[in-house]
Each structure stands twice: as C-alpha cells, then as structure tokens.
XYZ file of C-alpha atoms in Angstrom:
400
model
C 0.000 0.000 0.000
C 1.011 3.780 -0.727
C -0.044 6.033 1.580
C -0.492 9.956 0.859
C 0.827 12.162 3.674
C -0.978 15.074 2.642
C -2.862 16.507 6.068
C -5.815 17.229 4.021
C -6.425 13.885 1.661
C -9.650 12.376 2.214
C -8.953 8.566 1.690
C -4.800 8.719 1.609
C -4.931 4.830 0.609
C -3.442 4.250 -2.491
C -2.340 1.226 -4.608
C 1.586 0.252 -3.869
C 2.562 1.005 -7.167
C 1.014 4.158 -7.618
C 2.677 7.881 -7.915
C -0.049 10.297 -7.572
C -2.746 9.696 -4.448
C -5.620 9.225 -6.876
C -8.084 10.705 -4.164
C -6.161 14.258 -4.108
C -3.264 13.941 -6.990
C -0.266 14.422 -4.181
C 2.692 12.915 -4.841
C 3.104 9.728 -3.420
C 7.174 9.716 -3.651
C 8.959 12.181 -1.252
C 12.172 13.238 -2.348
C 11.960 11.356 -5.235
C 12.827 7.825 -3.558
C 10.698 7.892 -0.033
C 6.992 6.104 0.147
C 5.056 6.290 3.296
C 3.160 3.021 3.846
C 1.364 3.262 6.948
C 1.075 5.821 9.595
C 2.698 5.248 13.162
C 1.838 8.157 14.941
C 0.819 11.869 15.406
C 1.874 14.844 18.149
C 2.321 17.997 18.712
C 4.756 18.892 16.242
C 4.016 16.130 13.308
C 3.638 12.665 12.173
C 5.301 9.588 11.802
C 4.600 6.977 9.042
C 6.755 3.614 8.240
C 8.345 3.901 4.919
C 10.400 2.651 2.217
C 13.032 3.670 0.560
C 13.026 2.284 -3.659
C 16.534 3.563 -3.846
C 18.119 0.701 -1.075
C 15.902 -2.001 -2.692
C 12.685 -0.761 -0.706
C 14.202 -1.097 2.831
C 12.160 0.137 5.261
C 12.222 3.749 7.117
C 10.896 5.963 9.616
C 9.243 9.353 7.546
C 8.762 12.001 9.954
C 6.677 15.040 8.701
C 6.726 18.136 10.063
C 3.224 19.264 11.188
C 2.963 21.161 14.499
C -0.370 21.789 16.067
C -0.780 25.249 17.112
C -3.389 28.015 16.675
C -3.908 30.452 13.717
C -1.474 33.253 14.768
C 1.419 31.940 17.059
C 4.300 32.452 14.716
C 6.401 32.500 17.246
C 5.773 29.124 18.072
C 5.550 27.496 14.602
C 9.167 29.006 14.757
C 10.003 27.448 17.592
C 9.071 24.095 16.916
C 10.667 24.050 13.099
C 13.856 24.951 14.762
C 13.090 22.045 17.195
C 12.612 19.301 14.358
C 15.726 20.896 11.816
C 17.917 20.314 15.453
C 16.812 16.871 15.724
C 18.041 16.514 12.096
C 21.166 17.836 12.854
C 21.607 15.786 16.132
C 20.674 12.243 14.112
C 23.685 13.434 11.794
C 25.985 13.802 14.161
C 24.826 10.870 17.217
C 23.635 8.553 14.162
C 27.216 6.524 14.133
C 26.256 4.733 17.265
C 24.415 1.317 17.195
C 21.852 2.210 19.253
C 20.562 5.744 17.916
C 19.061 5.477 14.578
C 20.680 6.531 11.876
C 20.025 9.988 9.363
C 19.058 8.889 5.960
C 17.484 12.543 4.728
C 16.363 16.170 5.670
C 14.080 17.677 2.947
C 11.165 20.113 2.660
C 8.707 19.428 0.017
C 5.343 20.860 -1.101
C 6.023 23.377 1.726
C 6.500 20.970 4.030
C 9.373 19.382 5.953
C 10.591 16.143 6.442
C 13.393 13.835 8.154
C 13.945 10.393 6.954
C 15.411 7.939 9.796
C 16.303 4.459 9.951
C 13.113 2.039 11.280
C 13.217 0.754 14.220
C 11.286 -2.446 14.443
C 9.868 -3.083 18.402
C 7.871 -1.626 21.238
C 9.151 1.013 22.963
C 9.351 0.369 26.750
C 6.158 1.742 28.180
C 4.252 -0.443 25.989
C 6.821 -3.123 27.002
C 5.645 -2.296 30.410
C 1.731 -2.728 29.837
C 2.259 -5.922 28.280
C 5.037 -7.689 30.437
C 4.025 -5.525 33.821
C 6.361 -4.500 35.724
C 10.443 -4.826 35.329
C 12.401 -6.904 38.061
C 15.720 -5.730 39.512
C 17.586 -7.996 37.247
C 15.769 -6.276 34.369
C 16.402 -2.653 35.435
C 19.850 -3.643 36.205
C 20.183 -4.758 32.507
C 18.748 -1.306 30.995
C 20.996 0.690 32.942
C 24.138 -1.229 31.399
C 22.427 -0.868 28.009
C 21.545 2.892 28.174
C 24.559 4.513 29.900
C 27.157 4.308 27.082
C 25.196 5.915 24.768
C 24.375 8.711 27.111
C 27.815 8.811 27.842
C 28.303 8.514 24.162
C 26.052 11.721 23.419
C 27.382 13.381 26.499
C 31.163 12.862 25.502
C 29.693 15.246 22.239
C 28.146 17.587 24.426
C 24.707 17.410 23.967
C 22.131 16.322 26.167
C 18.856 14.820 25.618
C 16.672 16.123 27.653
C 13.091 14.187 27.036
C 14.492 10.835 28.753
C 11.218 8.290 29.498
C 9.753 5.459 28.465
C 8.271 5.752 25.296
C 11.841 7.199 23.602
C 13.346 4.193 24.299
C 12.709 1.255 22.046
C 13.797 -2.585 22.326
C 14.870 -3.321 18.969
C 13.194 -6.738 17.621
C 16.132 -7.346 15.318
C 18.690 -7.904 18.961
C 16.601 -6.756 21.762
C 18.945 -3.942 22.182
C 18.072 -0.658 23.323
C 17.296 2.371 20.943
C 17.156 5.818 21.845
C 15.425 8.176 19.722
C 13.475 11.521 20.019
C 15.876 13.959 20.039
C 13.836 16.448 18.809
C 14.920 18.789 22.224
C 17.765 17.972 22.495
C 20.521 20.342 23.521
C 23.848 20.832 22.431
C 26.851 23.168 23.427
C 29.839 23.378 25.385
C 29.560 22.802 29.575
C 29.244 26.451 29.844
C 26.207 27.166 27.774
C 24.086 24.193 28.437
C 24.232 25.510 31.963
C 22.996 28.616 30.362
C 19.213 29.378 31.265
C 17.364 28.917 27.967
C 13.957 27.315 26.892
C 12.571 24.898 29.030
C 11.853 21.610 27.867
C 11.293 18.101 28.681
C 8.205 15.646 30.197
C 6.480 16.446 33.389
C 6.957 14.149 35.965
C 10.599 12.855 34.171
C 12.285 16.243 33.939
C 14.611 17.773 37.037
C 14.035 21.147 38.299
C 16.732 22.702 36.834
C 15.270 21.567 33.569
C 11.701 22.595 34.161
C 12.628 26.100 36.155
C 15.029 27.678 34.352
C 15.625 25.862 31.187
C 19.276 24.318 32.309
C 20.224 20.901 31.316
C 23.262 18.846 32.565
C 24.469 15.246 31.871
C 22.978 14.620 35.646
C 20.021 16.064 34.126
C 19.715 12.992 31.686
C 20.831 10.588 34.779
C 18.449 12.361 36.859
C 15.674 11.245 33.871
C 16.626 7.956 33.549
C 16.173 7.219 37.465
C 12.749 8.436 37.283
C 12.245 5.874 34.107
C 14.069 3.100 36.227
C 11.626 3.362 39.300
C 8.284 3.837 36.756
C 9.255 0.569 35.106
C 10.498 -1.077 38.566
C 6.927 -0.456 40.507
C 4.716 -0.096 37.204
C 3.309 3.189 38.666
C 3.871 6.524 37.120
C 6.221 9.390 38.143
C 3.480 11.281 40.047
C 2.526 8.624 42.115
C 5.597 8.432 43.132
C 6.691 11.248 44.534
C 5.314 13.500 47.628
C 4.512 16.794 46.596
C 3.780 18.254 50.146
C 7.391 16.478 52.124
C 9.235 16.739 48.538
C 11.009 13.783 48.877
C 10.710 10.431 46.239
C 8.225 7.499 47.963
C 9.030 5.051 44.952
C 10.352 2.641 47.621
C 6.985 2.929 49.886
C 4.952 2.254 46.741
C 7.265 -0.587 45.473
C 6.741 -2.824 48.991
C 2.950 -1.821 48.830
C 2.750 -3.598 45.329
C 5.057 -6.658 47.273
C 7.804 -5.782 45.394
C 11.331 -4.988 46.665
C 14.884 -3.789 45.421
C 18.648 -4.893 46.729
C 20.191 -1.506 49.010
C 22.842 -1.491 46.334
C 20.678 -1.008 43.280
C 18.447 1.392 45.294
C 20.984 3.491 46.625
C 21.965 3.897 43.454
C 18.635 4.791 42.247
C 18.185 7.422 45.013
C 21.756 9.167 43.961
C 20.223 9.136 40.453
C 17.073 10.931 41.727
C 18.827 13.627 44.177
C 16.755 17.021 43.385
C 20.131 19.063 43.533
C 22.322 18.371 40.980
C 25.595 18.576 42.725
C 24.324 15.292 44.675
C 23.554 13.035 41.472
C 25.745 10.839 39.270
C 27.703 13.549 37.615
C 28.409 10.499 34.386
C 27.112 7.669 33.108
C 29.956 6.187 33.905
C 30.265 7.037 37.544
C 27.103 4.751 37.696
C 28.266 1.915 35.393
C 31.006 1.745 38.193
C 29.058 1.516 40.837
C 26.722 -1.084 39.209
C 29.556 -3.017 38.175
C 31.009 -2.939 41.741
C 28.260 -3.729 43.250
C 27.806 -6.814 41.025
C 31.373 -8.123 42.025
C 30.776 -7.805 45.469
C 27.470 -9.999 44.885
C 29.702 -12.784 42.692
C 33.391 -12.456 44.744
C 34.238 -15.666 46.684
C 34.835 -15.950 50.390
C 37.027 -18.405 51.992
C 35.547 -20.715 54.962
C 38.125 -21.567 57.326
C 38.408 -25.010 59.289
C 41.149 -26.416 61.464
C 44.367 -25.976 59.517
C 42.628 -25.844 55.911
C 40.354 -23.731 53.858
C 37.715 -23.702 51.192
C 37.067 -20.749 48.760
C 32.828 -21.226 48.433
C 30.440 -19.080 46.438
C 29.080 -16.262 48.301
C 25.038 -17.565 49.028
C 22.512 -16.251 51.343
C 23.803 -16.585 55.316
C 21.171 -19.229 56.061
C 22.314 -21.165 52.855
C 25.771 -21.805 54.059
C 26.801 -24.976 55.256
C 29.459 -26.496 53.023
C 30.689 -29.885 52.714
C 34.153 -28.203 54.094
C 32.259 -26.886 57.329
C 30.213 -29.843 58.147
C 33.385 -32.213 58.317
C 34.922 -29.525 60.639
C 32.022 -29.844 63.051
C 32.258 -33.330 62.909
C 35.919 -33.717 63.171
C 35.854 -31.202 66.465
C 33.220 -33.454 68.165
C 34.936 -36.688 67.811
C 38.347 -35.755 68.637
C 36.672 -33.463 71.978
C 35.002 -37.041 72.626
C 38.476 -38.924 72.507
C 40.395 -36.337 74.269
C 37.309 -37.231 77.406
C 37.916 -40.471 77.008
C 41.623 -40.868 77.200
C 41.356 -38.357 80.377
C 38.782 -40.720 82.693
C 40.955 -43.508 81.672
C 44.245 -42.003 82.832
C 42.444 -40.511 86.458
C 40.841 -44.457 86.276
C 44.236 -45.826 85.932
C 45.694 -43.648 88.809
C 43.329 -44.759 90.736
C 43.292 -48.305 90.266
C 39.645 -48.458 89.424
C 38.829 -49.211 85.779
C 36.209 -51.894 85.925
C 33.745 -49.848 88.424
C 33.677 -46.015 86.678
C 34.301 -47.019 82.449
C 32.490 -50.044 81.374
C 34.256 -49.135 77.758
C 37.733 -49.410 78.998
C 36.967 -52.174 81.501
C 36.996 -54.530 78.575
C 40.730 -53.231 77.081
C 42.576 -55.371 79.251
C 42.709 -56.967 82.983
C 42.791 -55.063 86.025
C 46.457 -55.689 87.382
C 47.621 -54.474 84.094
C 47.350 -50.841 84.585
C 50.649 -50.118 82.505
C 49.808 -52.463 79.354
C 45.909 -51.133 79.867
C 47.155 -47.330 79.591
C 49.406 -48.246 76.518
C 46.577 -50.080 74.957
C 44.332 -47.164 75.042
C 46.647 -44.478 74.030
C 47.440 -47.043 70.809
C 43.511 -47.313 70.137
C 43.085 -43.012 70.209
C 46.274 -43.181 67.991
C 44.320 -45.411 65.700
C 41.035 -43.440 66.280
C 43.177 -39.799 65.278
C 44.753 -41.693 62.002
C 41.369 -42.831 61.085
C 39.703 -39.307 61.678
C 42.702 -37.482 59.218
C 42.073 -40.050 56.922
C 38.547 -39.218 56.245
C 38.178 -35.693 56.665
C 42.026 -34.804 55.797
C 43.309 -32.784 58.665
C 47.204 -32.642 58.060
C 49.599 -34.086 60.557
C-alpha cells in the first residue's frame, strides 16, 4: 500500500505502485525515492509513518513530517518548533554513528512541508513493554541501565544532552533486543558552559529535574536524573506522580514498590536514590560514575569468600547466610566433636588408671585389658586413640 501524507487527503490509501494519491493527486514519492506506507503516529509537532526507501531495494524507514499543532497566529511558536525538528536533524547526523541511535538517511522540505527520513526501528518502545510484560524486576532494570549509559555517555562525551528521557523514547529493537534511543527532537547541544545557560525549558512532566523545568538548564545529571525516574516507573509499574510527595518533597518510589510486594537490593536502590537527588551537585555527575558503581556492586554480589576449618580452607560461592553450610564446614564440626570425645575419654581412663579403678567407673575401657595391668591397659588405650586420630585425618584430611 502507498499512503499519501498530505494533512488534508480524504482517503490517503493508495495502490503500492502508484505515484499520484488518486483521491487528491499528491505525490506519493517524497524526495523522489521515499513512500510512506502506513502511519505510526501523530503529536504535537508532526507525524510519523513507516516507509520505504526504492533507492536501497525498498528497505524500510521511519518518515517524519513536520506538522505542528498550534493556533492560527502563534508564529512564534511554529518558529520554535521548526527549529526544534531541523535540530533533531542535525543531532541524528551527528549521534547517528552509534548502534543504538538510529541513523540519518534525509532532511528535505517538500510541497512546503518538511521532512526527516530515519532508519526504522522495528519493536515496542518500553512503556508499551511495560503494559504488556508488567512491571520490570531488579535484574531487568539492572540490565537497561548497562544498556543505556554508554550511549548517554556517548552523546554526552559530544556535548549534547537529551533532555526528554522516558519510556516511550526508548525502544527494544526486535532485530537484537537492544536498546534504541530516539526523540531527540529537544535535544541540547553546546559546550559545559552554555548548556548551563538558562534557555527554553523543555522536557516531560513528571521525568524532567528542576533545573530543567525552572530555568531551562540541562546537565548530563540532568539525563541521569531522567533515567532514574524511568528506572523506578518501570520497577513499581506506577507513574512518576505517584511516586513522589509533593507536600514532604522527597521520592516514595520505595513505599509504593513494597505496597505492590515488590522490593529492590540496598545497592541497586541506593543507586537509584543518587540518580534521583533534586540538587544536581548530589547526582551521578556520568554515566559512567554509575556503570562503576553497578559493576562494583555486582562483584561484590559474585566475589568468593574463603571458609576456614582447622588448619585448611575452602574458597565457596558467596550464598545467602542461612544457605551456608558447606561440605568443608560440616566435616569440621564433625571432626571437632569426635576428637573433643576422645580427648574425654583418654582423660577418665588415665584418672581411672591412677586410681586403680577401671572396671567400676568405664564399662568401655573395663573390657581393654585386665585389672592388674594398669601399665599395658594405659598403653593399649593411648594405641587405640592413635588409631582413632589416624582414622579421623584419613577421612576428613586434617594434616599431621
């Protein structure tokens, strides 16, 4: 199927091998090579339809048109908001050498009209993910985070920052399950200096930081600051506003989490909560710094520890406290108790022996030998605890 992107056809639905919409005669080739084919979506500043592209043997393509919504009048804002969609342009150029943000194909105006050609990216994007799967375990969140952070410390490195960081502008790519980025429609670029410049605010409500909303400032703790709020919507599968106190001004995400019987390692959520500081000296200050962490964190949960008996040692994973009880330590316990039990023994039968008085206080040693052989009887036993020691390091392999 062709389909006509003019806003005003009547019944855009066209044959596939047509090249004028035969409801309003548009064009149904956009640049010469580009064919919409079915619409994806609509906002406030245009639509999206999946394409193809005849000149790369009709691979498919995301056609973005240029269409903002804004009353008869407000020039200023129809200004605005072509400026916004000719930056994302630019950005895609630059960012679109990394795997995970798609990739700049075209930038074109036609019939009066502009347009940005993208690559397609085939797969939900995460808050869909989220209504269909419900919501993300640690393991899960843990996994995004090592996706996302190099390529927001991939943009970053480049100086520009993304600013509209949620859910639905990040998509799981069918092709590898990898991550995607896109959106970056308001996104800022510039040295450190002048993205800490006040300018034009921007970003989602509910996602954004302060400094972001108030004054128009944007940071790479910004982004960070972003995705934490992302991390704990997917984590507890309830939105940003629900999870945060307006009237203490402090983040509840942990509260709501245990109400919905979920729950979060202190590692992972301290990390989370740095992430989600509300003054931007106390965040992450780079991805990396948090990559770090994560990755610390992770070989602190997978190091081994050694368990020490006697005059040997095992190296054992590290399990849950009431899940350890090696081999290693159970043949220590039971080592211990026999050779306390033969110590006892070979005590009463030396304070029997002094005493002359075997038969009537040890019914065990009575048997060893007769009474008026105290010496040989003492000899005897100290020969049978010999025997009972070898045996003992024989099994459980105590060194000499």
């Amino acid at each position: 199927m062709s389909y006509c992107v003019n806003p005003e056809c009547q019944s855009p639905e066209n044959n596939p091998g047509s090249e004028l919409c035969s409801s309003c005669g548009s064009s149904l080739l956009l640049n010469g090579r580009y064919r919409a084919i079915e619409p994806l979506g609509q906002g406030g500043m245009g639509r999206t339809f999946l394409g193809i592209d005849k000149d790369r043997l009709n691979a498919k393509c995301a056609i973005k048109q240029f269409l903002p919504q804004f009353p008869q009048g407000r020039r200023g804002a129809i200004q605005k908001a072509k400026e916004l969609f000719e930056r994302e342009a630019v950005q895609l150029c630059e960012l679109g050498e990394h795997p995970q943000i798609p990739t700049l194909y075209a930038y074109f105006e036609q019939d009066k009209r502009l347009y940005l050609v993208e690559q397609a990216i085939e797969g939900q994007n995460l808050l869909e993910e989220l209504h269909q799967e419900g919501a993300f375990g640690e393991q899960k969140i843990r996994e995004l985070l090592l996706d996302l952070l190099p390529i927001l410390e991939f943009i970053h490195s480049r100086h520009v920052i993304h600013r509209d960081i949620k859910p639905e502008n990040i998509l799981r790519s069918q092709k590898n399950s990898k991550l995607v980025l896109v959106d970056f429609g308001i996104a800022k670029q510039g040295t450190a200096t002048a993205l800490a410049q006040p300018g034009t605010t921007a970003g989602t409500q509910g996602y954004a930081p302060l400094e972001q909303i108030r004054a128009g400032q944007a940071y790479p703790a910004s982004d960070l600051y972003s995705l934490g709020v992302t991390c704990i919507h997917l984590l507890s599968g309830t939105t940003p506003e629900e999870l945060y106190n307006s009237l203490e001004g402090r983040w509840i995400w942990r509260e709501q989490l245990a109400k919905r019987g979920g729950s979060v390692s202190s590692d992972l959520g301290n990390i989370l909560d740095k992430m989600l500081a509300e003054m931007v000296a106390d965040r992450y200050q780079s991805a990396r710094e948090i990559m770090q962490d994560i990755n610390a964190a992770t070989q602190v949960a997978q190091s081994p520890q050694t368990v020490a008996f006697g005059a040997a040692s095992t190296s054992i994973a590290r399990v849950p406290p009431t899940a350890i009880y090696s081999s290693a330590s159970f043949a220590g316990d039971r080592i211990a108790a026999e050779l306390e039990e033969v110590r006892i023994n070979l005590s009463q039968a030396e304070s029997n022996l002094g005493r002359n008085n075997l038969g009537s206080q040890n019914t065990k040693l009575q048997n060893l030998a007769p009474k008026n052989q105290s010496v040989a009887n003492k000899q005897i036993i100290e020969d049978s605890i010999e025997a009972d020691l070898e045996a003992l390091r024989l099994e459980y392999g105590e060194e000499h």
